[in-house]
Amino acid sequence: MRKVILGALGLMLLVVSVYADYKSDVENGVKAYKNEDYQNAYKYFKAAYAVKPTDNLGNYLKLAKEEYQKSTDSLLDDAGVQVNYGGWETKENLIAINPCYFAFGTIALYYERKIASNLSFGLTAGYSPTGDSWNGNFAKAYGFVIGGLINIFPEAKALNGWFVGPEFNYYRFKYEQPGYSPALEIVNQYFVTYGMHGGYRWILSSGFVVDLSLGILMNIGMTRTDSADPSIGGTTYMNSFTPSLGCNIGTAF
């Protein structure tokens, strides 16, 4: 009988303790809510709701959560970070150079503009003072490249993260080199590339940008050689698929 009484007393004390905690959590939650401390208000209301899940308390729990979310969103806005970007940089413009063009003896400048959260458009323009050659045999050589592309960002955080899209480029090179007679051999090369690419981009808080991409491109073009030697002159054509490697280093703003 004594054990039964002690057990009943223990149960009563437990109930009183739980009720006291519930009452304290409700009071602390209301106080925090009035003071606009929504984070703690949510914590206390959640603890009280776990003990006694009433509709009224559930409504306050929902309000505290919503107000806390608004306050954090406002803080991010003040810092210049869009809430739906989750801390990603929200730059809208990018200027960079593409070191991969150095293999063609070309210095290329790249510009990209954000159009929507999942879409951007880029332009490339470059000049080649070596005419796609590094063997030093040409008396005169030069060339240029212009191109455009579209980047689609699956994560809808343009200009950050993964991207994929189509691209198009036009190349024009001209070389002049000594022939077997006093006349020069003149080589004109024209070709276009088009296809798809995909890659990943990092934008740091400082605005520094680096990205890497891979693609598959169709190459269509021609090389025409004008020479005093008939065995050298003529036209050859290009029509093939080739892989491509891209890299941009620059700044976003």
PDB file of C-alpha atoms in Angstrom:
ATOM      1  CA  MET A   1       0.000   0.000   0.000  1.00  0.00           C
ATOM      2  CA  ARG A   2       2.865   2.313   0.844  1.00  0.00           C
ATOM      3  CA  LYS A   3       4.400   1.736  -2.616  1.00  0.00           C
ATOM      4  CA  VAL A   4       1.115   2.589  -4.277  1.00  0.00           C
ATOM      5  CA  ILE A   5       0.837   5.846  -2.364  1.00  0.00           C
ATOM      6  CA  LEU A   6       4.434   6.794  -3.146  1.00  0.00           C
ATOM      7  CA  GLY A   7       3.862   5.987  -6.824  1.00  0.00           C
ATOM      8  CA  ALA A   8       0.742   8.128  -6.917  1.00  0.00           C
ATOM      9  CA  LEU A   9       2.561  11.014  -5.252  1.00  0.00           C
ATOM     10  CA  GLY A  10       5.399  10.670  -7.767  1.00  0.00           C
ATOM     11  CA  LEU A  11       2.943  10.740 -10.647  1.00  0.00           C
ATOM     12  CA  MET A  12       1.237  13.827  -9.226  1.00  0.00           C
ATOM     13  CA  LEU A  13       4.584  15.587  -8.838  1.00  0.00           C
ATOM     14  CA  LEU A  14       5.456  14.690 -12.420  1.00  0.00           C
ATOM     15  CA  VAL A  15       2.157  16.070 -13.696  1.00  0.00           C
ATOM     16  CA  VAL A  16       2.622  19.253 -11.671  1.00  0.00           C
ATOM     17  CA  SER A  17       6.191  19.586 -12.964  1.00  0.00           C
ATOM     18  CA  VAL A  18       5.139  19.097 -16.577  1.00  0.00           C
ATOM     19  CA  TYR A  19       2.279  21.585 -16.178  1.00  0.00           C
ATOM     20  CA  ALA A  20       4.659  24.072 -14.548  1.00  0.00           C
ATOM     21  CA  ASP A  21       7.073  23.709 -17.472  1.00  0.00           C
ATOM     22  CA  TYR A  22       4.194  24.101 -19.929  1.00  0.00           C
ATOM     23  CA  LYS A  23       2.975  27.237 -18.170  1.00  0.00           C
ATOM     24  CA  SER A  24       6.502  28.647 -18.008  1.00  0.00           C
ATOM     25  CA  ASP A  25       7.096  27.941 -21.716  1.00  0.00           C
ATOM     26  CA  VAL A  26       3.849  29.665 -22.676  1.00  0.00           C
ATOM     27  CA  GLU A  27       4.643  32.718 -20.531  1.00  0.00           C
ATOM     28  CA  ASN A  28       8.214  32.938 -21.816  1.00  0.00           C
ATOM     29  CA  GLY A  29       6.992  32.464 -25.384  1.00  0.00           C
ATOM     30  CA  VAL A  30       4.440  35.277 -25.094  1.00  0.00           C
ATOM     31  CA  LYS A  31       7.017  37.557 -23.503  1.00  0.00           C
ATOM     32  CA  ALA A  32       9.587  36.849 -26.242  1.00  0.00           C
ATOM     33  CA  TYR A  33       6.942  37.339 -28.953  1.00  0.00           C
ATOM     34  CA  LYS A  34       5.968  40.749 -27.561  1.00  0.00           C
ATOM     35  CA  ASN A  35       9.645  41.717 -27.480  1.00  0.00           C
ATOM     36  CA  GLU A  36       9.964  40.605 -31.136  1.00  0.00           C
ATOM     37  CA  ASP A  37      12.406  37.891 -30.127  1.00  0.00           C
ATOM     38  CA  TYR A  38      10.775  35.480 -32.529  1.00  0.00           C
ATOM     39  CA  GLN A  39      13.517  32.873 -32.410  1.00  0.00           C
ATOM     40  CA  ASN A  40      13.043  32.259 -28.672  1.00  0.00           C
ATOM     41  CA  ALA A  41       9.275  32.686 -28.958  1.00  0.00           C
ATOM     42  CA  TYR A  42       9.240  29.842 -31.471  1.00  0.00           C
ATOM     43  CA  LYS A  43      11.426  27.711 -29.195  1.00  0.00           C
ATOM     44  CA  TYR A  44       9.157  28.172 -26.153  1.00  0.00           C
ATOM     45  CA  PHE A  45       5.904  27.747 -28.096  1.00  0.00           C
ATOM     46  CA  LYS A  46       7.267  24.580 -29.682  1.00  0.00           C
ATOM     47  CA  ALA A  47       8.119  23.108 -26.267  1.00  0.00           C
ATOM     48  CA  ALA A  48       4.675  24.015 -24.905  1.00  0.00           C
ATOM     49  CA  TYR A  49       2.947  22.636 -28.010  1.00  0.00           C
ATOM     50  CA  ALA A  50       4.694  19.301 -27.507  1.00  0.00           C
ATOM     51  CA  VAL A  51       3.032  19.060 -24.057  1.00  0.00           C
ATOM     52  CA  LYS A  52      -0.392  20.396 -25.020  1.00  0.00           C
ATOM     53  CA  PRO A  53      -0.990  20.810 -28.789  1.00  0.00           C
ATOM     54  CA  THR A  54      -3.917  23.229 -28.799  1.00  0.00           C
ATOM     55  CA  ASP A  55      -5.068  25.049 -31.923  1.00  0.00           C
ATOM     56  CA  ASN A  56      -4.456  28.448 -30.347  1.00  0.00           C
ATOM     57  CA  LEU A  57      -0.892  27.561 -29.405  1.00  0.00           C
ATOM     58  CA  GLY A  58      -0.346  26.095 -32.863  1.00  0.00           C
ATOM     59  CA  ASN A  59      -1.335  29.407 -34.437  1.00  0.00           C
ATOM     60  CA  TYR A  60       1.138  31.307 -32.270  1.00  0.00           C
ATOM     61  CA  LEU A  61       3.806  28.755 -33.117  1.00  0.00           C
ATOM     62  CA  LYS A  62       3.176  29.350 -36.818  1.00  0.00           C
ATOM     63  CA  LEU A  63       3.228  33.152 -36.413  1.00  0.00           C
ATOM     64  CA  ALA A  64       6.496  33.064 -34.465  1.00  0.00           C
ATOM     65  CA  LYS A  65       8.098  30.935 -37.164  1.00  0.00           C
ATOM     66  CA  GLU A  66       6.922  33.250 -39.957  1.00  0.00           C
ATOM     67  CA  GLU A  67       8.071  36.392 -38.144  1.00  0.00           C
ATOM     68  CA  TYR A  68      11.459  34.833 -37.433  1.00  0.00           C
ATOM     69  CA  GLN A  69      11.835  33.975 -41.119  1.00  0.00           C
ATOM     70  CA  LYS A  70      10.958  37.539 -42.084  1.00  0.00           C
ATOM     71  CA  SER A  71      13.539  38.948 -39.693  1.00  0.00           C
ATOM     72  CA  THR A  72      16.315  36.763 -41.111  1.00  0.00           C
ATOM     73  CA  ASP A  73      15.249  37.621 -44.655  1.00  0.00           C
ATOM     74  CA  SER A  74      15.426  41.305 -43.789  1.00  0.00           C
ATOM     75  CA  LEU A  75      18.919  40.846 -42.390  1.00  0.00           C
ATOM     76  CA  LEU A  76      20.054  39.173 -45.615  1.00  0.00           C
ATOM     77  CA  ASP A  77      18.482  41.954 -47.672  1.00  0.00           C
ATOM     78  CA  ASP A  78      20.399  44.541 -45.649  1.00  0.00           C
ATOM     79  CA  ALA A  79      23.583  42.628 -46.462  1.00  0.00           C
ATOM     80  CA  GLY A  80      22.763  42.714 -50.174  1.00  0.00           C
ATOM     81  CA  VAL A  81      22.009  38.998 -50.456  1.00  0.00           C
ATOM     82  CA  GLN A  82      18.788  37.828 -52.060  1.00  0.00           C
ATOM     83  CA  VAL A  83      16.975  35.395 -49.791  1.00  0.00           C
ATOM     84  CA  ASN A  84      16.240  32.821 -52.462  1.00  0.00           C
ATOM     85  CA  TYR A  85      19.948  32.687 -53.288  1.00  0.00           C
ATOM     86  CA  GLY A  86      20.800  31.243 -49.879  1.00  0.00           C
ATOM     87  CA  GLY A  87      23.964  33.317 -49.494  1.00  0.00           C
ATOM     88  CA  TRP A  88      25.166  32.983 -53.105  1.00  0.00           C
ATOM     89  CA  GLU A  89      26.561  36.115 -54.712  1.00  0.00           C
ATOM     90  CA  THR A  90      23.952  38.001 -56.748  1.00  0.00           C
ATOM     91  CA  LYS A  91      26.158  39.702 -59.320  1.00  0.00           C
ATOM     92  CA  GLU A  92      24.546  40.539 -62.657  1.00  0.00           C
ATOM     93  CA  ASN A  93      27.576  41.230 -64.875  1.00  0.00           C
ATOM     94  CA  LEU A  94      30.832  39.425 -65.517  1.00  0.00           C
ATOM     95  CA  ILE A  95      34.011  40.405 -67.365  1.00  0.00           C
ATOM     96  CA  ALA A  96      36.771  37.843 -67.862  1.00  0.00           C
ATOM     97  CA  ILE A  97      39.565  36.550 -70.051  1.00  0.00           C
ATOM     98  CA  ASN A  98      39.704  32.994 -71.381  1.00  0.00           C
ATOM     99  CA  PRO A  99      43.237  31.566 -71.013  1.00  0.00           C
ATOM    100  CA  CYS A 100      42.277  28.618 -73.237  1.00  0.00           C
ATOM    101  CA  TYR A 101      42.398  30.972 -76.251  1.00  0.00           C
ATOM    102  CA  PHE A 102      46.107  31.494 -75.624  1.00  0.00           C
ATOM    103  CA  ALA A 103      46.663  28.143 -77.373  1.00  0.00           C
ATOM    104  CA  PHE A 104      45.478  29.880 -80.576  1.00  0.00           C
ATOM    105  CA  GLY A 105      47.721  32.858 -79.925  1.00  0.00           C
ATOM    106  CA  THR A 106      44.527  34.811 -79.242  1.00  0.00           C
ATOM    107  CA  ILE A 107      43.742  37.301 -76.499  1.00  0.00           C
ATOM    108  CA  ALA A 108      39.978  37.114 -75.872  1.00  0.00           C
ATOM    109  CA  LEU A 109      37.727  39.239 -73.674  1.00  0.00           C
ATOM    110  CA  TYR A 110      34.469  37.763 -72.376  1.00  0.00           C
ATOM    111  CA  TYR A 111      31.354  39.549 -71.089  1.00  0.00           C
ATOM    112  CA  GLU A 112      28.274  37.903 -69.602  1.00  0.00           C
ATOM    113  CA  ARG A 113      24.991  39.463 -68.486  1.00  0.00           C
ATOM    114  CA  LYS A 114      22.343  37.922 -66.235  1.00  0.00           C
ATOM    115  CA  ILE A 115      18.914  37.969 -67.873  1.00  0.00           C
ATOM    116  CA  ALA A 116      16.935  35.987 -65.275  1.00  0.00           C
ATOM    117  CA  SER A 117      17.707  33.887 -62.206  1.00  0.00           C
ATOM    118  CA  ASN A 118      18.281  30.874 -64.468  1.00  0.00           C
ATOM    119  CA  LEU A 119      19.503  32.506 -67.691  1.00  0.00           C
ATOM    120  CA  SER A 120      22.382  34.629 -69.009  1.00  0.00           C
ATOM    121  CA  PHE A 121      23.891  35.710 -72.313  1.00  0.00           C
ATOM    122  CA  GLY A 122      27.620  35.981 -73.069  1.00  0.00           C
ATOM    123  CA  LEU A 123      29.793  37.559 -75.783  1.00  0.00           C
ATOM    124  CA  THR A 124      33.409  36.839 -76.735  1.00  0.00           C
ATOM    125  CA  ALA A 125      35.721  39.033 -78.814  1.00  0.00           C
ATOM    126  CA  GLY A 126      39.395  38.350 -79.369  1.00  0.00           C
ATOM    127  CA  TYR A 127      42.378  39.343 -81.477  1.00  0.00           C
ATOM    128  CA  SER A 128      45.278  37.141 -82.524  1.00  0.00           C
ATOM    129  CA  PRO A 129      48.579  38.915 -83.257  1.00  0.00           C
ATOM    130  CA  THR A 130      50.161  35.561 -84.199  1.00  0.00           C
ATOM    131  CA  GLY A 131      47.485  34.283 -86.579  1.00  0.00           C
ATOM    132  CA  ASP A 132      47.052  30.931 -84.829  1.00  0.00           C
ATOM    133  CA  SER A 133      50.781  30.202 -85.023  1.00  0.00           C
ATOM    134  CA  TRP A 134      53.698  30.063 -82.633  1.00  0.00           C
ATOM    135  CA  ASN A 135      56.418  28.645 -84.931  1.00  0.00           C
ATOM    136  CA  GLY A 136      57.727  32.072 -85.984  1.00  0.00           C
ATOM    137  CA  ASN A 137      57.850  31.319 -89.727  1.00  0.00           C
ATOM    138  CA  PHE A 138      55.267  33.878 -90.798  1.00  0.00           C
ATOM    139  CA  ALA A 139      56.303  37.268 -92.084  1.00  0.00           C
ATOM    140  CA  LYS A 140      52.895  38.607 -91.099  1.00  0.00           C
ATOM    141  CA  ALA A 141      49.974  36.992 -89.308  1.00  0.00           C
ATOM    142  CA  TYR A 142      46.801  38.096 -87.566  1.00  0.00           C
ATOM    143  CA  GLY A 143      43.258  36.978 -86.852  1.00  0.00           C
ATOM    144  CA  PHE A 144      40.197  37.444 -84.699  1.00  0.00           C
ATOM    145  CA  VAL A 145      37.323  35.562 -83.087  1.00  0.00           C
ATOM    146  CA  ILE A 146      33.804  36.665 -82.160  1.00  0.00           C
ATOM    147  CA  GLY A 147      31.154  34.541 -80.544  1.00  0.00           C
ATOM    148  CA  GLY A 148      28.104  34.296 -78.364  1.00  0.00           C
ATOM    149  CA  LEU A 149      26.560  31.833 -75.961  1.00  0.00           C
ATOM    150  CA  ILE A 150      23.610  31.243 -73.673  1.00  0.00           C
ATOM    151  CA  ASN A 151      24.011  29.824 -70.176  1.00  0.00           C
ATOM    152  CA  ILE A 152      21.147  28.077 -68.398  1.00  0.00           C
ATOM    153  CA  PHE A 153      21.539  27.692 -64.607  1.00  0.00           C
ATOM    154  CA  PRO A 154      19.561  24.671 -63.266  1.00  0.00           C
ATOM    155  CA  GLU A 155      19.879  25.925 -59.673  1.00  0.00           C
ATOM    156  CA  ALA A 156      18.372  29.317 -60.680  1.00  0.00           C
ATOM    157  CA  LYS A 157      21.248  31.203 -59.036  1.00  0.00           C
ATOM    158  CA  ALA A 158      22.754  32.940 -62.084  1.00  0.00           C
ATOM    159  CA  LEU A 159      25.578  33.750 -62.504  1.00  0.00           C
ATOM    160  CA  ASN A 160      26.671  31.091 -59.964  1.00  0.00           C
ATOM    161  CA  GLY A 161      27.022  27.334 -59.972  1.00  0.00           C
ATOM    162  CA  TRP A 162      26.281  24.785 -62.672  1.00  0.00           C
ATOM    163  CA  PHE A 163      25.506  25.990 -66.181  1.00  0.00           C
ATOM    164  CA  VAL A 164      24.801  24.489 -69.592  1.00  0.00           C
ATOM    165  CA  GLY A 165      23.907  25.917 -72.982  1.00  0.00           C
ATOM    166  CA  PRO A 166      24.608  26.430 -76.695  1.00  0.00           C
ATOM    167  CA  GLU A 167      27.413  28.501 -78.207  1.00  0.00           C
ATOM    168  CA  PHE A 168      28.544  29.840 -81.583  1.00  0.00           C
ATOM    169  CA  ASN A 169      31.930  31.259 -82.653  1.00  0.00           C
ATOM    170  CA  TYR A 170      33.434  32.668 -85.839  1.00  0.00           C
ATOM    171  CA  TYR A 171      37.200  32.584 -86.495  1.00  0.00           C
ATOM    172  CA  ARG A 172      39.203  34.371 -89.174  1.00  0.00           C
ATOM    173  CA  PHE A 173      42.981  34.025 -89.559  1.00  0.00           C
ATOM    174  CA  LYS A 174      45.365  35.272 -92.245  1.00  0.00           C
ATOM    175  CA  TYR A 175      49.050  34.432 -92.648  1.00  0.00           C
ATOM    176  CA  GLU A 176      51.717  35.616 -95.049  1.00  0.00           C
ATOM    177  CA  GLN A 177      54.930  33.616 -95.303  1.00  0.00           C
ATOM    178  CA  PRO A 178      57.919  33.460 -97.682  1.00  0.00           C
ATOM    179  CA  GLY A 179      57.420  31.079-100.591  1.00  0.00           C
ATOM    180  CA  TYR A 180      59.886  29.355-102.912  1.00  0.00           C
ATOM    181  CA  SER A 181      60.053  32.500-105.025  1.00  0.00           C
ATOM    182  CA  PRO A 182      60.091  36.175-104.070  1.00  0.00           C
ATOM    183  CA  ALA A 183      56.280  36.024-103.932  1.00  0.00           C
ATOM    184  CA  LEU A 184      54.585  35.387-100.603  1.00  0.00           C
ATOM    185  CA  GLU A 185      52.275  32.544 -99.783  1.00  0.00           C
ATOM    186  CA  ILE A 186      49.041  33.932 -98.371  1.00  0.00           C
ATOM    187  CA  VAL A 187      46.906  31.635 -96.243  1.00  0.00           C
ATOM    188  CA  ASN A 188      43.322  32.577 -95.343  1.00  0.00           C
ATOM    189  CA  GLN A 189      41.420  30.497 -92.858  1.00  0.00           C
ATOM    190  CA  TYR A 190      37.739  30.886 -91.995  1.00  0.00           C
ATOM    191  CA  PHE A 191      35.675  28.596 -89.791  1.00  0.00           C
ATOM    192  CA  VAL A 192      32.740  28.536 -87.397  1.00  0.00           C
ATOM    193  CA  THR A 193      32.111  26.348 -84.380  1.00  0.00           C
ATOM    194  CA  TYR A 194      28.771  25.620 -82.777  1.00  0.00           C
ATOM    195  CA  GLY A 195      27.551  23.150 -80.193  1.00  0.00           C
ATOM    196  CA  MET A 196      26.866  22.654 -76.488  1.00  0.00           C
ATOM    197  CA  HIS A 197      28.897  23.260 -73.355  1.00  0.00           C
ATOM    198  CA  GLY A 198      28.486  22.781 -69.614  1.00  0.00           C
ATOM    199  CA  GLY A 199      30.468  23.676 -66.519  1.00  0.00           C
ATOM    200  CA  TYR A 200      30.627  25.195 -63.048  1.00  0.00           C
ATOM    201  CA  ARG A 201      31.388  28.727 -61.851  1.00  0.00           C
ATOM    202  CA  TRP A 202      32.612  30.121 -58.541  1.00  0.00           C
ATOM    203  CA  ILE A 203      32.001  33.780 -57.602  1.00  0.00           C
ATOM    204  CA  LEU A 204      33.651  34.954 -54.375  1.00  0.00           C
ATOM    205  CA  SER A 205      32.307  37.763 -52.189  1.00  0.00           C
ATOM    206  CA  SER A 206      35.126  39.968 -53.526  1.00  0.00           C
ATOM    207  CA  GLY A 207      33.716  39.506 -57.030  1.00  0.00           C
ATOM    208  CA  PHE A 208      36.555  37.272 -58.217  1.00  0.00           C
ATOM    209  CA  VAL A 209      35.308  34.743 -60.785  1.00  0.00           C
ATOM    210  CA  VAL A 210      36.658  31.465 -62.084  1.00  0.00           C
ATOM    211  CA  ASP A 211      34.821  28.819 -64.080  1.00  0.00           C
ATOM    212  CA  LEU A 212      35.572  25.643 -65.986  1.00  0.00           C
ATOM    213  CA  SER A 213      33.581  24.091 -68.820  1.00  0.00           C
ATOM    214  CA  LEU A 214      33.645  21.241 -71.308  1.00  0.00           C
ATOM    215  CA  GLY A 215      31.814  21.023 -74.601  1.00  0.00           C
ATOM    216  CA  ILE A 216      31.381  19.299 -77.924  1.00  0.00           C
ATOM    217  CA  LEU A 217      31.532  21.506 -81.018  1.00  0.00           C
ATOM    218  CA  MET A 218      30.970  21.130 -84.736  1.00  0.00           C
ATOM    219  CA  ASN A 219      33.714  22.787 -86.807  1.00  0.00           C
ATOM    220  CA  ILE A 220      32.938  23.930 -90.346  1.00  0.00           C
ATOM    221  CA  GLY A 221      35.382  25.982 -92.367  1.00  0.00           C
ATOM    222  CA  MET A 222      37.996  26.300 -95.063  1.00  0.00           C
ATOM    223  CA  THR A 223      41.655  27.125 -95.595  1.00  0.00           C
ATOM    224  CA  ARG A 224      42.677  28.801 -98.854  1.00  0.00           C
ATOM    225  CA  THR A 225      46.337  29.116 -99.845  1.00  0.00           C
ATOM    226  CA  ASP A 226      47.414  31.516-102.588  1.00  0.00           C
ATOM    227  CA  SER A 227      50.922  30.797-103.832  1.00  0.00           C
ATOM    228  CA  ALA A 228      53.137  31.204-106.883  1.00  0.00           C
ATOM    229  CA  ASP A 229      53.738  27.471-106.611  1.00  0.00           C
ATOM    230  CA  PRO A 230      50.673  25.629-108.030  1.00  0.00           C
ATOM    231  CA  SER A 231      51.471  22.527-105.975  1.00  0.00           C
ATOM    232  CA  ILE A 232      50.994  24.474-102.747  1.00  0.00           C
ATOM    233  CA  GLY A 233      47.994  26.648-103.568  1.00  0.00           C
ATOM    234  CA  GLY A 234      44.427  25.467-103.202  1.00  0.00           C
ATOM    235  CA  THR A 235      41.549  25.108-100.787  1.00  0.00           C
ATOM    236  CA  THR A 236      40.917  22.538 -98.071  1.00  0.00           C
ATOM    237  CA  TYR A 237      37.720  22.161 -96.048  1.00  0.00           C
ATOM    238  CA  MET A 238      37.014  21.402 -92.407  1.00  0.00           C
ATOM    239  CA  ASN A 239      33.956  19.489 -91.193  1.00  0.00           C
ATOM    240  CA  SER A 240      34.318  17.652 -87.894  1.00  0.00           C
ATOM    241  CA  PHE A 241      33.261  17.350 -84.255  1.00  0.00           C
ATOM    242  CA  THR A 242      35.836  18.220 -81.584  1.00  0.00           C
ATOM    243  CA  PRO A 243      35.795  18.483 -77.775  1.00  0.00           C
ATOM    244  CA  SER A 244      36.360  21.906 -76.233  1.00  0.00           C
ATOM    245  CA  LEU A 245      37.751  23.181 -72.939  1.00  0.00           C
ATOM    246  CA  GLY A 246      36.760  26.530 -71.501  1.00  0.00           C
ATOM    247  CA  CYS A 247      38.013  28.616 -68.592  1.00  0.00           C
ATOM    248  CA  ASN A 248      37.225  32.167 -67.497  1.00  0.00           C
ATOM    249  CA  ILE A 249      39.053  34.251 -64.918  1.00  0.00           C
ATOM    250  CA  GLY A 250      37.757  37.693 -64.102  1.00  0.00           C
ATOM    251  CA  THR A 251      35.446  39.797 -61.962  1.00  0.00           C
ATOM    252  CA  ALA A 252      31.691  40.010 -61.389  1.00  0.00           C
ATOM    253  CA  PHE A 253      29.720  43.096 -60.388  1.00  0.00           C
TER     254      PHE A 253
END
